Amino acid sequence: PARLAVLASGRGSNLRALAAAFPPGDPLGSVVLVLSNRRDAPVLALARDLGIEARFIPFGADRARFEREATAQLTAAGIDLVLLAGFMRVLSPAFTARYAGRLVNIHPSLLPRFPGLHAQRQALEAGARESGCTVHFVDAGVDTGPVILQRRVPVLPDDTEERLAARILAQEHRAYPEAVRRVLLGEARFEAPQNQEATP
Ligand code: GAR
């Protein structure tokens, strides 16, 4: 079975969904480690409540130090797949290259639309008629890697950012475990970008 780690900065509702889908003893995999760049993140307390080992690693201004420490912890724990779940920092090209194909993110929009911060607000401000969530492999860009799956939701005329975020989040909790299952079953794989040149 695969050993899964979650990197998160905040509330941890996606961790809860992943931990429920991949509990201890599951033949496909289990969430065994949570790392957070925020000492006071609710996700750390939640992980401990769920019986999952949880560690704070400061990020601050020193990304290289965070990544060295995170790599050491992930290696020591024998982690096969790293899942970003509300991890609000950008990882370096060296880190994303090291974990290529073993590093997955969830983002609250239908990428490539609305990458970056406040994706739900961006969708409202753009007047989008629908939005959703995307689970994707992480590459060196911000919210750019190969898509594993997406789930769509309507944007309603009287939506607030909070209501849209909640509607998307409900889909995230279904999408993330399903996407991880596909990766673990070998149904979704990280491929190098296609050669864009036309064949003669
Ligand atoms: C989720 O909506 C996730 O998609 C988003 O943060 C939220 C975390 O919620 N991630 C990003 O915006 C990444 N740029 P959670 O802590 O309850 O899982």
PDB file of C-alpha atoms and ligand atoms in Angstrom:
ATOM      1  CA  PRO A   1       0.000   0.000   0.000  1.00  0.00           C
ATOM      2  CA  ALA A   2       1.092   3.562  -0.767  1.00  0.00           C
ATOM      3  CA  ARG A   3       2.186   5.920   1.986  1.00  0.00           C
ATOM      4  CA  LEU A   4       0.577   9.337   1.480  1.00  0.00           C
ATOM      5  CA  ALA A   5       1.637  12.693   2.936  1.00  0.00           C
ATOM      6  CA  VAL A   6      -0.490  15.849   2.961  1.00  0.00           C
ATOM      7  CA  LEU A   7       1.013  19.351   2.928  1.00  0.00           C
ATOM      8  CA  ALA A   8      -1.459  21.978   4.105  1.00  0.00           C
ATOM      9  CA  SER A   9      -1.585  25.500   5.505  1.00  0.00           C
ATOM     10  CA  GLY A  10      -5.091  25.956   6.879  1.00  0.00           C
ATOM     11  CA  ARG A  11      -8.391  24.390   7.803  1.00  0.00           C
ATOM     12  CA  GLY A  12      -7.834  20.833   6.596  1.00  0.00           C
ATOM     13  CA  SER A  13     -11.203  19.791   5.190  1.00  0.00           C
ATOM     14  CA  ASN A  14      -9.460  18.132   2.235  1.00  0.00           C
ATOM     15  CA  LEU A  15      -7.183  16.285   4.664  1.00  0.00           C
ATOM     16  CA  ARG A  16     -10.331  14.994   6.397  1.00  0.00           C
ATOM     17  CA  ALA A  17     -11.699  13.707   3.086  1.00  0.00           C
ATOM     18  CA  LEU A  18      -8.389  12.109   2.098  1.00  0.00           C
ATOM     19  CA  ALA A  19      -7.883  10.496   5.495  1.00  0.00           C
ATOM     20  CA  ALA A  20     -11.404   9.027   5.342  1.00  0.00           C
ATOM     21  CA  ALA A  21     -10.769   7.649   1.853  1.00  0.00           C
ATOM     22  CA  PHE A  22      -7.300   6.280   2.692  1.00  0.00           C
ATOM     23  CA  PRO A  23      -7.449   5.083   6.311  1.00  0.00           C
ATOM     24  CA  PRO A  24      -4.870   2.920   8.085  1.00  0.00           C
ATOM     25  CA  GLY A  25      -4.798  -0.582   6.631  1.00  0.00           C
ATOM     26  CA  ASP A  26      -6.381   0.372   3.312  1.00  0.00           C
ATOM     27  CA  PRO A  27      -4.892  -1.899   0.614  1.00  0.00           C
ATOM     28  CA  LEU A  28      -4.416   1.013  -1.806  1.00  0.00           C
ATOM     29  CA  GLY A  29      -2.828   3.514   0.577  1.00  0.00           C
ATOM     30  CA  SER A  30      -3.023   5.492   3.803  1.00  0.00           C
ATOM     31  CA  VAL A  31      -2.400   9.078   4.854  1.00  0.00           C
ATOM     32  CA  VAL A  32       0.465   8.732   7.329  1.00  0.00           C
ATOM     33  CA  LEU A  33       2.027  12.204   7.581  1.00  0.00           C
ATOM     34  CA  VAL A  34       0.861  15.831   7.569  1.00  0.00           C
ATOM     35  CA  LEU A  35       3.265  18.737   7.218  1.00  0.00           C
ATOM     36  CA  SER A  36       2.256  22.369   7.639  1.00  0.00           C
ATOM     37  CA  ASN A  37       4.106  25.634   7.153  1.00  0.00           C
ATOM     38  CA  ARG A  38       1.879  27.229   9.827  1.00  0.00           C
ATOM     39  CA  ARG A  39       2.387  26.370  13.469  1.00  0.00           C
ATOM     40  CA  ASP A  40      -1.200  27.305  14.383  1.00  0.00           C
ATOM     41  CA  ALA A  41      -2.906  25.743  11.336  1.00  0.00           C
ATOM     42  CA  PRO A  42      -6.105  23.875  12.327  1.00  0.00           C
ATOM     43  CA  VAL A  43      -4.992  21.102   9.966  1.00  0.00           C
ATOM     44  CA  LEU A  44      -2.243  20.092  12.429  1.00  0.00           C
ATOM     45  CA  ALA A  45      -4.706  19.651  15.307  1.00  0.00           C
ATOM     46  CA  LEU A  46      -7.099  17.816  12.997  1.00  0.00           C
ATOM     47  CA  ALA A  47      -4.344  15.439  11.886  1.00  0.00           C
ATOM     48  CA  ARG A  48      -3.463  14.628  15.478  1.00  0.00           C
ATOM     49  CA  ASP A  49      -7.164  14.040  16.272  1.00  0.00           C
ATOM     50  CA  LEU A  50      -7.230  11.597  13.391  1.00  0.00           C
ATOM     51  CA  GLY A  51      -4.150   9.824  14.745  1.00  0.00           C
ATOM     52  CA  ILE A  52      -1.903  10.990  11.916  1.00  0.00           C
ATOM     53  CA  GLU A  53       1.627  12.165  12.578  1.00  0.00           C
ATOM     54  CA  ALA A  54       1.744  15.944  12.104  1.00  0.00           C
ATOM     55  CA  ARG A  55       4.686  18.327  11.967  1.00  0.00           C
ATOM     56  CA  PHE A  56       5.152  22.053  11.631  1.00  0.00           C
ATOM     57  CA  ILE A  57       8.010  23.177   9.394  1.00  0.00           C
ATOM     58  CA  PRO A  58       8.624  26.942   9.216  1.00  0.00           C
ATOM     59  CA  PHE A  59       8.618  28.382   5.719  1.00  0.00           C
ATOM     60  CA  GLY A  60       9.039  32.081   6.387  1.00  0.00           C
ATOM     61  CA  ALA A  61      11.508  33.683   4.032  1.00  0.00           C
ATOM     62  CA  ASP A  62      13.617  30.546   3.694  1.00  0.00           C
ATOM     63  CA  ARG A  63      12.001  28.241   1.149  1.00  0.00           C
ATOM     64  CA  ALA A  64      15.166  26.215   0.651  1.00  0.00           C
ATOM     65  CA  ARG A  65      15.290  25.374   4.332  1.00  0.00           C
ATOM     66  CA  PHE A  66      11.606  24.372   4.367  1.00  0.00           C
ATOM     67  CA  GLU A  67      12.134  22.144   1.355  1.00  0.00           C
ATOM     68  CA  ARG A  68      15.246  20.505   2.807  1.00  0.00           C
ATOM     69  CA  GLU A  69      13.393  19.724   6.018  1.00  0.00           C
ATOM     70  CA  ALA A  70      10.237  18.565   4.208  1.00  0.00           C
ATOM     71  CA  THR A  71      12.279  16.296   1.920  1.00  0.00           C
ATOM     72  CA  ALA A  72      14.035  14.791   4.933  1.00  0.00           C
ATOM     73  CA  GLN A  73      10.694  14.091   6.665  1.00  0.00           C
ATOM     74  CA  LEU A  74       9.063  12.688   3.529  1.00  0.00           C
ATOM     75  CA  THR A  75      12.046  10.438   2.890  1.00  0.00           C
ATOM     76  CA  ALA A  76      12.263   9.252   6.500  1.00  0.00           C
ATOM     77  CA  ALA A  77       8.544   8.392   6.452  1.00  0.00           C
ATOM     78  CA  GLY A  78       8.887   6.459   3.173  1.00  0.00           C
ATOM     79  CA  ILE A  79       6.292   8.628   1.432  1.00  0.00           C
ATOM     80  CA  ASP A  80       5.221   7.566  -2.077  1.00  0.00           C
ATOM     81  CA  LEU A  81       2.846  10.411  -2.946  1.00  0.00           C
ATOM     82  CA  VAL A  82       2.687  14.018  -1.683  1.00  0.00           C
ATOM     83  CA  LEU A  83      -0.715  15.736  -1.721  1.00  0.00           C
ATOM     84  CA  LEU A  84      -0.999  19.529  -1.496  1.00  0.00           C
ATOM     85  CA  ALA A  85      -4.320  20.379   0.158  1.00  0.00           C
ATOM     86  CA  GLY A  86      -4.640  24.097   0.761  1.00  0.00           C
ATOM     87  CA  PHE A  87      -0.874  24.491   0.842  1.00  0.00           C
ATOM     88  CA  MET A  88      -0.553  28.215   0.201  1.00  0.00           C
ATOM     89  CA  ARG A  89       3.118  28.472  -0.749  1.00  0.00           C
ATOM     90  CA  VAL A  90       4.842  27.992  -4.080  1.00  0.00           C
ATOM     91  CA  LEU A  91       7.420  25.192  -4.187  1.00  0.00           C
ATOM     92  CA  SER A  92      10.705  25.559  -6.076  1.00  0.00           C
ATOM     93  CA  PRO A  93      11.428  23.983  -9.484  1.00  0.00           C
ATOM     94  CA  ALA A  94      14.035  21.788  -7.771  1.00  0.00           C
ATOM     95  CA  PHE A  95      11.438  20.415  -5.343  1.00  0.00           C
ATOM     96  CA  THR A  96       8.753  19.912  -7.987  1.00  0.00           C
ATOM     97  CA  ALA A  97      11.280  18.167 -10.260  1.00  0.00           C
ATOM     98  CA  ARG A  98      12.380  15.847  -7.481  1.00  0.00           C
ATOM     99  CA  TYR A  99       8.763  14.827  -6.858  1.00  0.00           C
ATOM    100  CA  ALA A 100       7.589  14.889 -10.477  1.00  0.00           C
ATOM    101  CA  GLY A 101       4.716  12.431 -10.834  1.00  0.00           C
ATOM    102  CA  ARG A 102       4.531  12.023  -7.061  1.00  0.00           C
ATOM    103  CA  LEU A 103       3.258  15.528  -6.217  1.00  0.00           C
ATOM    104  CA  VAL A 104      -0.418  16.421  -6.641  1.00  0.00           C
ATOM    105  CA  ASN A 105      -2.414  19.603  -5.930  1.00  0.00           C
ATOM    106  CA  ILE A 106      -6.057  20.610  -5.727  1.00  0.00           C
ATOM    107  CA  HIS A 107      -7.132  24.033  -6.904  1.00  0.00           C
ATOM    108  CA  PRO A 108     -10.599  25.629  -6.602  1.00  0.00           C
ATOM    109  CA  SER A 109     -11.163  26.503 -10.264  1.00  0.00           C
ATOM    110  CA  LEU A 110     -11.355  24.834 -13.652  1.00  0.00           C
ATOM    111  CA  LEU A 111      -7.707  25.294 -14.612  1.00  0.00           C
ATOM    112  CA  PRO A 112      -6.246  26.817 -16.740  1.00  0.00           C
ATOM    113  CA  ARG A 113      -8.813  29.461 -15.730  1.00  0.00           C
ATOM    114  CA  PHE A 114      -8.170  31.390 -12.498  1.00  0.00           C
ATOM    115  CA  PRO A 115      -4.811  30.105 -11.229  1.00  0.00           C
ATOM    116  CA  GLY A 116      -3.229  31.627  -8.124  1.00  0.00           C
ATOM    117  CA  LEU A 117      -4.891  33.180  -5.107  1.00  0.00           C
ATOM    118  CA  HIS A 118      -8.647  33.810  -4.616  1.00  0.00           C
ATOM    119  CA  ALA A 119      -9.709  31.577  -7.487  1.00  0.00           C
ATOM    120  CA  GLN A 120     -13.381  31.709  -6.455  1.00  0.00           C
ATOM    121  CA  ARG A 121     -13.352  35.520  -6.332  1.00  0.00           C
ATOM    122  CA  GLN A 122     -11.626  35.602  -9.713  1.00  0.00           C
ATOM    123  CA  ALA A 123     -14.419  33.442 -11.178  1.00  0.00           C
ATOM    124  CA  LEU A 124     -17.116  35.774  -9.815  1.00  0.00           C
ATOM    125  CA  GLU A 125     -15.318  38.882 -11.018  1.00  0.00           C
ATOM    126  CA  ALA A 126     -14.889  37.397 -14.493  1.00  0.00           C
ATOM    127  CA  GLY A 127     -18.636  36.674 -14.645  1.00  0.00           C
ATOM    128  CA  ALA A 128     -18.003  32.951 -15.205  1.00  0.00           C
ATOM    129  CA  ARG A 129     -21.177  30.871 -15.547  1.00  0.00           C
ATOM    130  CA  GLU A 130     -19.489  27.808 -14.102  1.00  0.00           C
ATOM    131  CA  SER A 131     -16.452  26.954 -12.051  1.00  0.00           C
ATOM    132  CA  GLY A 132     -15.251  23.917 -10.123  1.00  0.00           C
ATOM    133  CA  CYS A 133     -12.075  22.264  -8.968  1.00  0.00           C
ATOM    134  CA  THR A 134      -9.037  20.690 -10.574  1.00  0.00           C
ATOM    135  CA  VAL A 135      -6.738  17.978  -9.266  1.00  0.00           C
ATOM    136  CA  HIS A 136      -3.430  18.033 -11.114  1.00  0.00           C
ATOM    137  CA  PHE A 137       0.172  16.898 -10.992  1.00  0.00           C
ATOM    138  CA  VAL A 138       2.464  19.720  -9.900  1.00  0.00           C
ATOM    139  CA  ASP A 139       5.126  20.960 -12.294  1.00  0.00           C
ATOM    140  CA  ALA A 140       7.420  24.003 -12.044  1.00  0.00           C
ATOM    141  CA  GLY A 141       4.614  26.472 -12.822  1.00  0.00           C
ATOM    142  CA  VAL A 142       1.893  27.820 -10.514  1.00  0.00           C
ATOM    143  CA  ASP A 143      -1.257  25.692 -11.018  1.00  0.00           C
ATOM    144  CA  THR A 144      -0.096  24.530 -14.450  1.00  0.00           C
ATOM    145  CA  GLY A 145       0.698  20.787 -14.312  1.00  0.00           C
ATOM    146  CA  PRO A 146      -1.129  17.922 -16.093  1.00  0.00           C
ATOM    147  CA  VAL A 147      -4.791  17.627 -15.048  1.00  0.00           C
ATOM    148  CA  ILE A 148      -5.927  14.382 -13.423  1.00  0.00           C
ATOM    149  CA  LEU A 149      -9.587  15.312 -13.068  1.00  0.00           C
ATOM    150  CA  GLN A 150     -11.990  18.223 -12.776  1.00  0.00           C
ATOM    151  CA  ARG A 151     -15.470  18.601 -11.306  1.00  0.00           C
ATOM    152  CA  ARG A 152     -17.786  21.418 -12.345  1.00  0.00           C
ATOM    153  CA  VAL A 153     -20.326  23.488 -10.428  1.00  0.00           C
ATOM    154  CA  PRO A 154     -22.634  26.275 -11.619  1.00  0.00           C
ATOM    155  CA  VAL A 155     -22.002  29.869 -10.601  1.00  0.00           C
ATOM    156  CA  LEU A 156     -25.390  31.255  -9.516  1.00  0.00           C
ATOM    157  CA  PRO A 157     -26.483  34.858 -10.125  1.00  0.00           C
ATOM    158  CA  ASP A 158     -26.586  35.809  -6.432  1.00  0.00           C
ATOM    159  CA  ASP A 159     -23.415  33.964  -5.423  1.00  0.00           C
ATOM    160  CA  THR A 160     -21.028  35.382  -2.870  1.00  0.00           C
ATOM    161  CA  GLU A 161     -17.423  34.251  -2.743  1.00  0.00           C
ATOM    162  CA  GLU A 162     -18.265  32.186   0.359  1.00  0.00           C
ATOM    163  CA  ARG A 163     -21.227  30.406  -1.240  1.00  0.00           C
ATOM    164  CA  LEU A 164     -19.317  29.605  -4.392  1.00  0.00           C
ATOM    165  CA  ALA A 165     -16.322  28.399  -2.365  1.00  0.00           C
ATOM    166  CA  ALA A 166     -18.564  26.090  -0.322  1.00  0.00           C
ATOM    167  CA  ARG A 167     -20.180  24.644  -3.468  1.00  0.00           C
ATOM    168  CA  ILE A 168     -16.744  24.001  -4.973  1.00  0.00           C
ATOM    169  CA  LEU A 169     -15.386  22.577  -1.709  1.00  0.00           C
ATOM    170  CA  ALA A 170     -18.110  19.918  -1.596  1.00  0.00           C
ATOM    171  CA  GLN A 171     -16.854  18.746  -4.995  1.00  0.00           C
ATOM    172  CA  GLU A 172     -13.201  18.934  -3.892  1.00  0.00           C
ATOM    173  CA  HIS A 173     -13.929  16.401  -1.156  1.00  0.00           C
ATOM    174  CA  ARG A 174     -15.118  13.923  -3.798  1.00  0.00           C
ATOM    175  CA  ALA A 175     -12.598  14.840  -6.475  1.00  0.00           C
ATOM    176  CA  TYR A 176      -9.395  14.590  -4.463  1.00  0.00           C
ATOM    177  CA  PRO A 177      -9.810  10.998  -3.215  1.00  0.00           C
ATOM    178  CA  GLU A 178     -10.969   9.895  -6.674  1.00  0.00           C
ATOM    179  CA  ALA A 179      -7.951  11.501  -8.349  1.00  0.00           C
ATOM    180  CA  VAL A 180      -5.554   9.924  -5.841  1.00  0.00           C
ATOM    181  CA  ARG A 181      -7.162   6.549  -6.477  1.00  0.00           C
ATOM    182  CA  ARG A 182      -6.505   6.972 -10.201  1.00  0.00           C
ATOM    183  CA  VAL A 183      -2.868   7.864  -9.571  1.00  0.00           C
ATOM    184  CA  LEU A 184      -2.368   4.906  -7.224  1.00  0.00           C
ATOM    185  CA  LEU A 185      -3.983   2.555  -9.744  1.00  0.00           C
ATOM    186  CA  GLY A 186      -1.683   3.860 -12.483  1.00  0.00           C
ATOM    187  CA  GLU A 187      -4.624   5.294 -14.442  1.00  0.00           C
ATOM    188  CA  ALA A 188      -3.206   8.835 -14.311  1.00  0.00           C
ATOM    189  CA  ARG A 189       0.432   9.475 -14.969  1.00  0.00           C
ATOM    190  CA  PHE A 190       2.649  12.498 -15.174  1.00  0.00           C
ATOM    191  CA  GLU A 191       3.823  12.880 -18.765  1.00  0.00           C
ATOM    192  CA  ALA A 192       6.394  15.287 -20.093  1.00  0.00           C
ATOM    193  CA  PRO A 193       4.702  18.051 -22.114  1.00  0.00           C
ATOM    194  CA  GLN A 194       3.776  16.993 -25.641  1.00  0.00           C
ATOM    195  CA  ASN A 195       5.998  18.165 -28.444  1.00  0.00           C
ATOM    196  CA  GLN A 196       4.043  21.081 -29.892  1.00  0.00           C
ATOM    197  CA  GLU A 197       5.575  20.857 -33.375  1.00  0.00           C
ATOM    198  CA  ALA A 198       3.445  19.343 -36.087  1.00  0.00           C
ATOM    199  CA  THR A 199       4.718  16.071 -37.489  1.00  0.00           C
ATOM    200  CA  PRO A 200       5.775  16.476 -41.135  1.00  0.00           C
TER     201      PRO A 200
HETATM  202  C1  GAR B   1      -9.387  24.480  -0.841  1.00  0.00           C
HETATM  203  O1  GAR B   1     -10.485  25.132  -1.419  1.00  0.00           O
HETATM  204  C2  GAR B   1      -8.268  24.305  -1.843  1.00  0.00           C
HETATM  205  O2  GAR B   1      -8.729  24.006  -3.126  1.00  0.00           O
HETATM  206  C3  GAR B   1      -7.643  25.661  -1.790  1.00  0.00           C
HETATM  207  O3  GAR B   1      -7.609  25.983  -0.433  1.00  0.00           O
HETATM  208  C4  GAR B   1      -8.723  25.361   0.217  1.00  0.00           C
HETATM  209  C5  GAR B   1      -8.208  24.563   1.391  1.00  0.00           C
HETATM  210  O4  GAR B   1      -9.280  24.091   2.162  1.00  0.00           O
HETATM  211  N1  GAR B   1      -6.320  25.640  -2.358  1.00  0.00           N
HETATM  212  C6  GAR B   1      -5.783  26.662  -3.018  1.00  0.00           C
HETATM  213  O5  GAR B   1      -6.363  27.717  -3.188  1.00  0.00           O
HETATM  214  C7  GAR B   1      -4.383  26.417  -3.535  1.00  0.00           C
HETATM  215  N2  GAR B   1      -3.910  27.569  -4.227  1.00  0.00           N
HETATM  216  P1  GAR B   1      -9.027  22.973   3.282  1.00  0.00           P
HETATM  217  O6  GAR B   1      -7.868  23.474   4.157  1.00  0.00           O
HETATM  218  O7  GAR B   1     -10.314  22.939   4.053  1.00  0.00           O
HETATM  219  O8  GAR B   1      -8.701  21.687   2.598  1.00  0.00           O
END
